Amino acid sequence: MGTKKVNKISLSLRFFIGFIWLSFWSLFSISLMLICLPFRTIRIRLGNFTGKIIGPFITRIAGTRIKYSNYKRISETKPAIYVMNHASALDIFVAMALCPYGGCGIGKKEIIKIPFFGLVYWLSGHLLIDRSNHQKAISSMNELSSFVKKNNLSIWIWPEGTRSLDGKLLPFKKGFAHLAISTGLPIVPVILHDAYKRWPAKTMDFYPGEVKVDILDPIKTKHWNKENLDSHIEEVKGLMAEALM
């Protein structure tokens, strides 16, 4: 991994502190979201607020230093569809810290199983996709598209759909491109470098060090169409792959 792994005693302590922090703020957020249950846009923003408290803290607990490039581009481009590469559990916490207020995340339904955090994610109004049910997933994405356009919101998505074990990009799912066509929102690629080395996928090991985050120029999508869907997807993937090199 290129750096020393956190020892078992330190790792256990970090997990304990992180769990307490996540649990406290999750429970606090749950209570607020229950009060705001009829108002999804408010719950989304409450979720964004919670993410900005939880995300940076967990990355620090993991021993990761985040170095941003073009940080202001997030706020300057919203509303937009932010697409991030996916290779580590760190990705989620960095995204929580970066996602602008009014940003709606898209995640797998399995998130709901995470203690406290899963309930916060669900109550916050973000979208949980059941990838085993293709028709239901499409219907949910279509509903999200209408909701986003109506309320001038952003979307945060991992187009690979699952984590890469070596940091290289996996094939992209088509959902983000369909969302771009239906909303007309620009796509802003967000690149994490070496996150898979700091917190490898499918492990509970930390390797302290730096993760560089690049926010690339927005890609206009108003001219996109379904006939050229695959080429649009390859355009975005190509730009992200080049930035990862």
PDB file of N, CA, C and O in Angstrom, residues 9-45:
ATOM      1  N   ILE A   9      -4.627  -2.095  17.934  1.00  0.00           N
ATOM      2  CA  ILE A   9      -5.131  -1.325  19.084  1.00  0.00           C
ATOM      3  C   ILE A   9      -5.621   0.046  18.619  1.00  0.00           C
ATOM      4  O   ILE A   9      -6.724   0.488  18.972  1.00  0.00           O
ATOM      5  N   SER A  10      -4.791   0.720  17.820  1.00  0.00           N
ATOM      6  CA  SER A  10      -5.174   2.032  17.300  1.00  0.00           C
ATOM      7  C   SER A  10      -6.395   1.930  16.400  1.00  0.00           C
ATOM      8  O   SER A  10      -7.293   2.780  16.434  1.00  0.00           O
ATOM      9  N   LEU A  11      -6.444   0.862  15.594  1.00  0.00           N
ATOM     10  CA  LEU A  11      -7.570   0.656  14.691  1.00  0.00           C
ATOM     11  C   LEU A  11      -8.875   0.498  15.467  1.00  0.00           C
ATOM     12  O   LEU A  11      -9.897   1.111  15.127  1.00  0.00           O
ATOM     13  N   SER A  12      -8.841  -0.294  16.528  1.00  0.00           N
ATOM     14  CA  SER A  12     -10.030  -0.517  17.351  1.00  0.00           C
ATOM     15  C   SER A  12     -10.491   0.785  17.996  1.00  0.00           C
ATOM     16  O   SER A  12     -11.696   1.075  18.049  1.00  0.00           O
ATOM     17  N   LEU A  13      -9.531   1.571  18.480  1.00  0.00           N
ATOM     18  CA  LEU A  13      -9.865   2.847  19.106  1.00  0.00           C
ATOM     19  C   LEU A  13     -10.480   3.807  18.087  1.00  0.00           C
ATOM     20  O   LEU A  13     -11.476   4.484  18.386  1.00  0.00           O
ATOM     21  N   ARG A  14      -9.905   3.843  16.896  1.00  0.00           N
ATOM     22  CA  ARG A  14     -10.430   4.725  15.852  1.00  0.00           C
ATOM     23  C   ARG A  14     -11.851   4.333  15.454  1.00  0.00           C
ATOM     24  O   ARG A  14     -12.721   5.192  15.263  1.00  0.00           O
ATOM     25  N   PHE A  15     -12.097   3.030  15.325  1.00  0.00           N
ATOM     26  CA  PHE A  15     -13.436   2.564  14.980  1.00  0.00           C
ATOM     27  C   PHE A  15     -14.435   2.908  16.082  1.00  0.00           C
ATOM     28  O   PHE A  15     -15.576   3.292  15.807  1.00  0.00           O
ATOM     29  N   PHE A  16     -14.003   2.767  17.328  1.00  0.00           N
ATOM     30  CA  PHE A  16     -14.899   3.073  18.457  1.00  0.00           C
ATOM     31  C   PHE A  16     -15.266   4.554  18.457  1.00  0.00           C
ATOM     32  O   PHE A  16     -16.453   4.905  18.560  1.00  0.00           O
ATOM     33  N   ILE A  17     -14.275   5.417  18.314  1.00  0.00           N
ATOM     34  CA  ILE A  17     -14.537   6.857  18.306  1.00  0.00           C
ATOM     35  C   ILE A  17     -15.403   7.232  17.103  1.00  0.00           C
ATOM     36  O   ILE A  17     -16.359   8.000  17.216  1.00  0.00           O
ATOM     37  N   GLY A  18     -15.063   6.664  15.943  1.00  0.00           N
ATOM     38  CA  GLY A  18     -15.839   6.955  14.739  1.00  0.00           C
ATOM     39  C   GLY A  18     -17.283   6.502  14.859  1.00  0.00           C
ATOM     40  O   GLY A  18     -18.198   7.212  14.436  1.00  0.00           O
ATOM     41  N   PHE A  19     -17.491   5.323  15.455  1.00  0.00           N
ATOM     42  CA  PHE A  19     -18.849   4.806  15.618  1.00  0.00           C
ATOM     43  C   PHE A  19     -19.663   5.691  16.558  1.00  0.00           C
ATOM     44  O   PHE A  19     -20.841   5.970  16.298  1.00  0.00           O
ATOM     45  N   ILE A  20     -19.053   6.141  17.653  1.00  0.00           N
ATOM     46  CA  ILE A  20     -19.750   7.014  18.596  1.00  0.00           C
ATOM     47  C   ILE A  20     -20.137   8.321  17.914  1.00  0.00           C
ATOM     48  O   ILE A  20     -21.266   8.807  18.055  1.00  0.00           O
ATOM     49  N   TRP A  21     -19.202   8.908  17.177  1.00  0.00           N
ATOM     50  CA  TRP A  21     -19.461  10.180  16.479  1.00  0.00           C
ATOM     51  C   TRP A  21     -20.581  10.007  15.450  1.00  0.00           C
ATOM     52  O   TRP A  21     -21.529  10.797  15.403  1.00  0.00           O
ATOM     53  N   LEU A  22     -20.475   8.966  14.639  1.00  0.00           N
ATOM     54  CA  LEU A  22     -21.482   8.717  13.612  1.00  0.00           C
ATOM     55  C   LEU A  22     -22.845   8.442  14.242  1.00  0.00           C
ATOM     56  O   LEU A  22     -23.867   8.944  13.768  1.00  0.00           O
ATOM     57  N   SER A  23     -22.864   7.669  15.315  1.00  0.00           N
ATOM     58  CA  SER A  23     -24.129   7.309  15.953  1.00  0.00           C
ATOM     59  C   SER A  23     -24.815   8.528  16.566  1.00  0.00           C
ATOM     60  O   SER A  23     -26.025   8.714  16.420  1.00  0.00           O
ATOM     61  N   PHE A  24     -24.024   9.371  17.253  1.00  0.00           N
ATOM     62  CA  PHE A  24     -24.601  10.557  17.899  1.00  0.00           C
ATOM     63  C   PHE A  24     -25.253  11.478  16.877  1.00  0.00           C
ATOM     64  O   PHE A  24     -26.423  11.871  17.008  1.00  0.00           O
ATOM     65  N   TRP A  25     -24.505  11.815  15.824  1.00  0.00           N
ATOM     66  CA  TRP A  25     -25.036  12.746  14.843  1.00  0.00           C
ATOM     67  C   TRP A  25     -26.140  12.113  13.999  1.00  0.00           C
ATOM     68  O   TRP A  25     -27.066  12.804  13.541  1.00  0.00           O
ATOM     69  N   SER A  26     -26.074  10.817  13.821  1.00  0.00           N
ATOM     70  CA  SER A  26     -27.142  10.133  13.094  1.00  0.00           C
ATOM     71  C   SER A  26     -28.447  10.194  13.882  1.00  0.00           C
ATOM     72  O   SER A  26     -29.511  10.510  13.330  1.00  0.00           O
ATOM     73  N   LEU A  27     -28.382   9.894  15.166  1.00  0.00           N
ATOM     74  CA  LEU A  27     -29.574   9.939  16.002  1.00  0.00           C
ATOM     75  C   LEU A  27     -30.135  11.353  16.104  1.00  0.00           C
ATOM     76  O   LEU A  27     -31.362  11.559  16.079  1.00  0.00           O
ATOM     77  N   PHE A  28     -29.240  12.323  16.207  1.00  0.00           N
ATOM     78  CA  PHE A  28     -29.668  13.723  16.248  1.00  0.00           C
ATOM     79  C   PHE A  28     -30.387  14.087  14.944  1.00  0.00           C
ATOM     80  O   PHE A  28     -31.455  14.718  14.953  1.00  0.00           O
ATOM     81  N   SER A  29     -29.815  13.673  13.824  1.00  0.00           N
ATOM     82  CA  SER A  29     -30.400  13.979  12.519  1.00  0.00           C
ATOM     83  C   SER A  29     -31.721  13.262  12.312  1.00  0.00           C
ATOM     84  O   SER A  29     -32.654  13.819  11.729  1.00  0.00           O
ATOM     85  N   ILE A  30     -31.804  12.025  12.782  1.00  0.00           N
ATOM     86  CA  ILE A  30     -33.047  11.257  12.649  1.00  0.00           C
ATOM     87  C   ILE A  30     -34.205  11.988  13.311  1.00  0.00           C
ATOM     88  O   ILE A  30     -35.310  12.075  12.752  1.00  0.00           O
ATOM     89  N   SER A  31     -33.956  12.535  14.486  1.00  0.00           N
ATOM     90  CA  SER A  31     -35.023  13.244  15.207  1.00  0.00           C
ATOM     91  C   SER A  31     -35.499  14.470  14.418  1.00  0.00           C
ATOM     92  O   SER A  31     -36.705  14.751  14.340  1.00  0.00           O
ATOM     93  N   LEU A  32     -34.560  15.202  13.812  1.00  0.00           N
ATOM     94  CA  LEU A  32     -34.932  16.377  13.026  1.00  0.00           C
ATOM     95  C   LEU A  32     -35.671  15.974  11.752  1.00  0.00           C
ATOM     96  O   LEU A  32     -36.643  16.621  11.347  1.00  0.00           O
ATOM     97  N   MET A  33     -35.216  14.902  11.128  1.00  0.00           N
ATOM     98  CA  MET A  33     -35.833  14.470   9.876  1.00  0.00           C
ATOM     99  C   MET A  33     -37.245  13.940  10.075  1.00  0.00           C
ATOM    100  O   MET A  33     -38.101  14.087   9.212  1.00  0.00           O
ATOM    101  N   LEU A  34     -37.485  13.318  11.220  1.00  0.00           N
ATOM    102  CA  LEU A  34     -38.837  12.844  11.522  1.00  0.00           C
ATOM    103  C   LEU A  34     -39.799  14.027  11.649  1.00  0.00           C
ATOM    104  O   LEU A  34     -40.956  13.956  11.221  1.00  0.00           O
ATOM    105  N   ILE A  35     -39.304  15.125  12.231  1.00  0.00           N
ATOM    106  CA  ILE A  35     -40.121  16.331  12.347  1.00  0.00           C
ATOM    107  C   ILE A  35     -40.437  16.894  10.957  1.00  0.00           C
ATOM    108  O   ILE A  35     -41.530  17.399  10.703  1.00  0.00           O
ATOM    109  N   CYS A  36     -39.441  16.796  10.053  1.00  0.00           N
ATOM    110  CA  CYS A  36     -39.576  17.360   8.700  1.00  0.00           C
ATOM    111  C   CYS A  36     -40.002  16.321   7.675  1.00  0.00           C
ATOM    112  O   CYS A  36     -39.794  16.519   6.469  1.00  0.00           O
ATOM    113  N   LEU A  37     -40.610  15.246   8.120  1.00  0.00           N
ATOM    114  CA  LEU A  37     -40.942  14.134   7.243  1.00  0.00           C
ATOM    115  C   LEU A  37     -41.733  14.532   5.991  1.00  0.00           C
ATOM    116  O   LEU A  37     -41.483  14.007   4.902  1.00  0.00           O
ATOM    117  N   PRO A  38     -42.679  15.481   6.077  1.00  0.00           N
ATOM    118  CA  PRO A  38     -43.438  15.825   4.864  1.00  0.00           C
ATOM    119  C   PRO A  38     -42.646  16.659   3.863  1.00  0.00           C
ATOM    120  O   PRO A  38     -43.123  16.880   2.754  1.00  0.00           O
ATOM    121  N   PHE A  39     -41.444  17.119   4.234  1.00  0.00           N
ATOM    122  CA  PHE A  39     -40.719  18.077   3.407  1.00  0.00           C
ATOM    123  C   PHE A  39     -39.384  17.479   2.944  1.00  0.00           C
ATOM    124  O   PHE A  39     -38.362  17.611   3.612  1.00  0.00           O
ATOM    125  N   ARG A  40     -39.421  16.833   1.792  1.00  0.00           N
ATOM    126  CA  ARG A  40     -38.239  16.093   1.334  1.00  0.00           C
ATOM    127  C   ARG A  40     -37.042  16.999   1.058  1.00  0.00           C
ATOM    128  O   ARG A  40     -35.902  16.639   1.372  1.00  0.00           O
ATOM    129  N   THR A  41     -37.257  18.163   0.466  1.00  0.00           N
ATOM    130  CA  THR A  41     -36.131  19.041   0.147  1.00  0.00           C
ATOM    131  C   THR A  41     -35.414  19.505   1.417  1.00  0.00           C
ATOM    132  O   THR A  41     -34.183  19.642   1.431  1.00  0.00           O
ATOM    133  N   ILE A  42     -36.172  19.728   2.492  1.00  0.00           N
ATOM    134  CA  ILE A  42     -35.559  20.111   3.772  1.00  0.00           C
ATOM    135  C   ILE A  42     -34.754  18.941   4.323  1.00  0.00           C
ATOM    136  O   ILE A  42     -33.634  19.116   4.821  1.00  0.00           O
ATOM    137  N   ARG A  43     -35.323  17.733   4.216  1.00  0.00           N
ATOM    138  CA  ARG A  43     -34.602  16.548   4.716  1.00  0.00           C
ATOM    139  C   ARG A  43     -33.310  16.308   3.942  1.00  0.00           C
ATOM    140  O   ARG A  43     -32.306  15.884   4.520  1.00  0.00           O
ATOM    141  N   ILE A  44     -33.332  16.569   2.639  1.00  0.00           N
ATOM    142  CA  ILE A  44     -32.116  16.416   1.839  1.00  0.00           C
ATOM    143  C   ILE A  44     -31.033  17.364   2.341  1.00  0.00           C
ATOM    144  O   ILE A  44     -29.867  16.977   2.517  1.00  0.00           O
ATOM    145  N   ARG A  45     -31.409  18.592   2.623  1.00  0.00           N
ATOM    146  CA  ARG A  45     -30.437  19.573   3.112  1.00  0.00           C
ATOM    147  C   ARG A  45     -29.957  19.237   4.521  1.00  0.00           C
ATOM    148  O   ARG A  45     -28.793  19.472   4.868  1.00  0.00           O
TER     149      ARG A  45
END
